[in-house]
PDB file of C-alpha atoms in Angstrom:
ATOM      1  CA  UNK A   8     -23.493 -36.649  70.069  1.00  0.00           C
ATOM      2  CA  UNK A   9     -23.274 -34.490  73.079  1.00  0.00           C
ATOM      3  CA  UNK A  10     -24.004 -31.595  71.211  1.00  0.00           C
ATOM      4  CA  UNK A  11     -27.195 -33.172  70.086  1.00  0.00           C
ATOM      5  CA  UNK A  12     -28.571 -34.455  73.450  1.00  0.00           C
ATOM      6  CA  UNK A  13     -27.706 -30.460  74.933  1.00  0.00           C
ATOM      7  CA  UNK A  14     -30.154 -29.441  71.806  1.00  0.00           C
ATOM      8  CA  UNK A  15     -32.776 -31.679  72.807  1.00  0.00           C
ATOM      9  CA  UNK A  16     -32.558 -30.408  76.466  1.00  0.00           C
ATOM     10  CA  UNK A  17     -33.073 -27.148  75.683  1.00  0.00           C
ATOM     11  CA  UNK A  18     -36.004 -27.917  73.466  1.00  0.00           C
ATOM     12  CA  UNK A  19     -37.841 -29.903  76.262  1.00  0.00           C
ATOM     13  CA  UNK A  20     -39.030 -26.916  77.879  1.00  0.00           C
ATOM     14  CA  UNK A  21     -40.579 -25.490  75.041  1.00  0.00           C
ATOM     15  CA  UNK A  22     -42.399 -28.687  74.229  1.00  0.00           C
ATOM     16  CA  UNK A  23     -43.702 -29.153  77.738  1.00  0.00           C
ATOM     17  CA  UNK A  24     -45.196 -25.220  77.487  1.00  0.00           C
ATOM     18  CA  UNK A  25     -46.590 -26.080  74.377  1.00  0.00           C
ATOM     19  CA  UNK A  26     -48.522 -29.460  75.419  1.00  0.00           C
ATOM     20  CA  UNK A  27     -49.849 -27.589  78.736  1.00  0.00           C
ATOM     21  CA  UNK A  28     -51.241 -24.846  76.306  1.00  0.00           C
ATOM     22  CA  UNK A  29     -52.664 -27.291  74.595  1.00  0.00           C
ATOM     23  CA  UNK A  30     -53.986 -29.243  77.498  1.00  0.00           C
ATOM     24  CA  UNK A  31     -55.583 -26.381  78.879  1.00  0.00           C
ATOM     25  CA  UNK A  32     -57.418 -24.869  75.640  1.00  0.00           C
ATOM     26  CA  UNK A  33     -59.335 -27.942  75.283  1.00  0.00           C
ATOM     27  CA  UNK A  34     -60.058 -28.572  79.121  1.00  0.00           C
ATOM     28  CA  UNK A  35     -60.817 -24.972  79.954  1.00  0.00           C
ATOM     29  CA  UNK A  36     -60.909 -22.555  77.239  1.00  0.00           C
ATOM     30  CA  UNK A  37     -62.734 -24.300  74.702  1.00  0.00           C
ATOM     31  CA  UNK A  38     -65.751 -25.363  76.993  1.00  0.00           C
ATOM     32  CA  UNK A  39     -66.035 -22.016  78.845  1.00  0.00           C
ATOM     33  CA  UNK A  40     -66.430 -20.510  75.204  1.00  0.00           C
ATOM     34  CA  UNK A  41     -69.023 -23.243  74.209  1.00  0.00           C
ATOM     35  CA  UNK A  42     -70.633 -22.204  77.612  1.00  0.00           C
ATOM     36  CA  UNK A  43     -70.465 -18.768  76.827  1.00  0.00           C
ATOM     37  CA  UNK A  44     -72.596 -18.683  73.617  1.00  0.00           C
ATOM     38  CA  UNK A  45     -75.401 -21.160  75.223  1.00  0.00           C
ATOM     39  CA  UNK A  46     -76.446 -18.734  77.309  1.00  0.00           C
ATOM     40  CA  UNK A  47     -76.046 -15.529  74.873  1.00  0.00           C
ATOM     41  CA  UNK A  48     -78.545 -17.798  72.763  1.00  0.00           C
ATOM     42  CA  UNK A  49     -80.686 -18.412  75.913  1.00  0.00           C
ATOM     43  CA  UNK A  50     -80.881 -14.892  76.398  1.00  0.00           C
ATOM     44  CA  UNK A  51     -81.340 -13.453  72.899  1.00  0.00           C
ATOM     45  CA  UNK A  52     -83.849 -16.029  72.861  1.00  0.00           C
ATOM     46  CA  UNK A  53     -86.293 -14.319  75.339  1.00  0.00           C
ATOM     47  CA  UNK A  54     -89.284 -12.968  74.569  1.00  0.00           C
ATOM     48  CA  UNK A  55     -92.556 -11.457  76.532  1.00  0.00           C
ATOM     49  CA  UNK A  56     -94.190 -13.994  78.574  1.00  0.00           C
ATOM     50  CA  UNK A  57     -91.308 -15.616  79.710  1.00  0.00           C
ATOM     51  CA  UNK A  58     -90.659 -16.413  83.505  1.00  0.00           C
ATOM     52  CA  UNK A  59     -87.223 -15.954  84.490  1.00  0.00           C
ATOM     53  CA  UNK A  60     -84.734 -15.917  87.467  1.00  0.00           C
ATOM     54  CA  UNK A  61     -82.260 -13.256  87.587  1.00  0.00           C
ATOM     55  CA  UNK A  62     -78.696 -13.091  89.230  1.00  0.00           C
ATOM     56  CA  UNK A  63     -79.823 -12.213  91.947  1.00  0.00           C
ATOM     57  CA  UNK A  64     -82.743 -14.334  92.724  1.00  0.00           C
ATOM     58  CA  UNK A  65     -85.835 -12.422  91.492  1.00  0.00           C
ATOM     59  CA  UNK A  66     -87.744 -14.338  89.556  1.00  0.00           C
ATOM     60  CA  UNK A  67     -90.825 -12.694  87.108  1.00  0.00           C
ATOM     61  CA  UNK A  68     -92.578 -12.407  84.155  1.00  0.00           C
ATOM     62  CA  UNK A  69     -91.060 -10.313  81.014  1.00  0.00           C
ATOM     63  CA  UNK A  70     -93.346  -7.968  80.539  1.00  0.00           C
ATOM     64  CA  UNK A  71     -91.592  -5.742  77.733  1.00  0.00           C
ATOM     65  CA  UNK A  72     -88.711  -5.898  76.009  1.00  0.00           C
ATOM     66  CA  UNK A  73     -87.019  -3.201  74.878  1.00  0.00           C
ATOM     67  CA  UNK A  74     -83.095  -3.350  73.219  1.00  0.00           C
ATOM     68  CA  UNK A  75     -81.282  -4.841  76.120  1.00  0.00           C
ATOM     69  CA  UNK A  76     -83.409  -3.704  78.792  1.00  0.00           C
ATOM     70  CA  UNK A  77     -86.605  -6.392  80.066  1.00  0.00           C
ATOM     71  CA  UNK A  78     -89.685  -4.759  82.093  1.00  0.00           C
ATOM     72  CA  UNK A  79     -90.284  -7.712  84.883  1.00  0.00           C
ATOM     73  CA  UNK A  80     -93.341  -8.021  86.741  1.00  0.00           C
ATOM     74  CA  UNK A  81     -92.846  -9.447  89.645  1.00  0.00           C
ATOM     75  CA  UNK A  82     -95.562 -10.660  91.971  1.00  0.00           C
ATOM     76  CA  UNK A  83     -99.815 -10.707  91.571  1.00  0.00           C
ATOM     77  CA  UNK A  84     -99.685  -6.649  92.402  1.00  0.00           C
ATOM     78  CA  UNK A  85     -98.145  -5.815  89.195  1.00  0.00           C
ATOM     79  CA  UNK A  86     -95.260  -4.795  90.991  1.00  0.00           C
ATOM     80  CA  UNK A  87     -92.261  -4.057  87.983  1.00  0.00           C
ATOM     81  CA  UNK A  88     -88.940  -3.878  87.690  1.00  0.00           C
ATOM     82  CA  UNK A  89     -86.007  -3.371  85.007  1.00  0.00           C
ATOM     83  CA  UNK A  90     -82.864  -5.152  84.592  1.00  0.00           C
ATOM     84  CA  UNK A  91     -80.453  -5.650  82.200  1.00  0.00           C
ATOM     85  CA  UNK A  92     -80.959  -9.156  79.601  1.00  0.00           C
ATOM     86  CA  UNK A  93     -77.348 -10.143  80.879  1.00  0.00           C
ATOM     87  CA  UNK A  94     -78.953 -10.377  84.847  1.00  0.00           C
ATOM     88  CA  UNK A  95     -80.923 -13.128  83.324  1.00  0.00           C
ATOM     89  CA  UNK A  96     -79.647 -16.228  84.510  1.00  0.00           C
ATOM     90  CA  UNK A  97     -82.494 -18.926  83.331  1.00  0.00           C
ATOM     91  CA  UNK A  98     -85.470 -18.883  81.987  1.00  0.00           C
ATOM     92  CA  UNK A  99     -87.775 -20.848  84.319  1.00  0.00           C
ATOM     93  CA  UNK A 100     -90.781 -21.049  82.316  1.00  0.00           C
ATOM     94  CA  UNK A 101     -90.663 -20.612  78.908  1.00  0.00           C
ATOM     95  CA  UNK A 102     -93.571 -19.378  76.705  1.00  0.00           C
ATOM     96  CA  UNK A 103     -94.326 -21.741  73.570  1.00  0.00           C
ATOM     97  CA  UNK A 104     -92.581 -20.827  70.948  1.00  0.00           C
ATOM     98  CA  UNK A 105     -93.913 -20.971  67.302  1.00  0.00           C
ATOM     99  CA  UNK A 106     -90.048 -22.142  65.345  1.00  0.00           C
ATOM    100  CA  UNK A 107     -91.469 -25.378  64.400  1.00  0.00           C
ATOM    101  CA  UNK A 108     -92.645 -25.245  60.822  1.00  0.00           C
ATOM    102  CA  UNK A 109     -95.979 -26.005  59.878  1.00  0.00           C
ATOM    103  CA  UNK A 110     -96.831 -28.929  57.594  1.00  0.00           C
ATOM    104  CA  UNK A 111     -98.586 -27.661  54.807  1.00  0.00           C
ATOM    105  CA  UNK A 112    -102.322 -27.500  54.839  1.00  0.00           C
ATOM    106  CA  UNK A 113    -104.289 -29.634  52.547  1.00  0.00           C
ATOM    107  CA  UNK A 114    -107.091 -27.983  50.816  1.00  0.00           C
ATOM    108  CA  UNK A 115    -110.848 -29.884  51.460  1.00  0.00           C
ATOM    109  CA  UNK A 116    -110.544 -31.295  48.133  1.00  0.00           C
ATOM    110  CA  UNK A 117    -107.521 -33.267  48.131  1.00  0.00           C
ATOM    111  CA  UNK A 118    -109.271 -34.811  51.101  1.00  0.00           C
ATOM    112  CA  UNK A 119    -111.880 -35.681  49.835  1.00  0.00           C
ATOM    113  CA  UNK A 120    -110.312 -36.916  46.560  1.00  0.00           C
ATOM    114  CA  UNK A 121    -107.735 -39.238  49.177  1.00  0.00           C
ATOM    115  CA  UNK A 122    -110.794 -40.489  50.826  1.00  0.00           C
ATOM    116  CA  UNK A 123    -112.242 -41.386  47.276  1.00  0.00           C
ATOM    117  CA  UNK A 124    -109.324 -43.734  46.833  1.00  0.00           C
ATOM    118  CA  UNK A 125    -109.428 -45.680  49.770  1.00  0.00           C
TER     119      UNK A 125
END
């Protein structure tokens, strides 16, 4: 019986590592790494016409894009600047974007053949 208890006493430690492991992968790790691919989709997302604020404060419009490198013009002068897409921290003002399907367009006929019915 002693022998027993003295295995279970060692084991404790180990247990108590493995629930803090745990404890922190799904209050740190896991979110940071949800986080993390929000704003690589945010900024693979961006396209010309966009307004957005860097990491250091500047804020403009995406001129050109060009692999990882965005052309920013920054104020009514035309004044521009290149960064980097990872100095983009948000995307202030958006430009509508054209993802939402379509509904199919009805041809005049079926109109007017609906219309008939009714």
């Amino acid at each position: 019986m002693i022998t027993f208890l003295a295995e279970q006493a060692s084991a404790f430690p180990l247990i108590m590592m493995v629930g803090l492991f745990a404890v922190m992968y799904f209050f740190m790790i896991r979110p940071q790494k949800k986080q993390e691919k929000e704003v690589a989709r945010m900024r693979n997302s961006i396209i010309v016409g966009d307004e957005i604020c860097t990491n250091g404060g500047i804020i403009g419009r995406v001129c050109t894009i060009k692999d990882d490198i965005l052309t920013l013009e920054i104020n009514k002068d035309r004044t521009r600047m290149k960064i980097y897409r990872w100095a983009v921290r948000e995307v202030v003002n958006p430009m509508p974007r054209n993802d939402v399907p379509e509904e199919p367009k009805e041809s005049k006929e079926t109109k007017k053949e609906e219309e008939k019915k009714d």
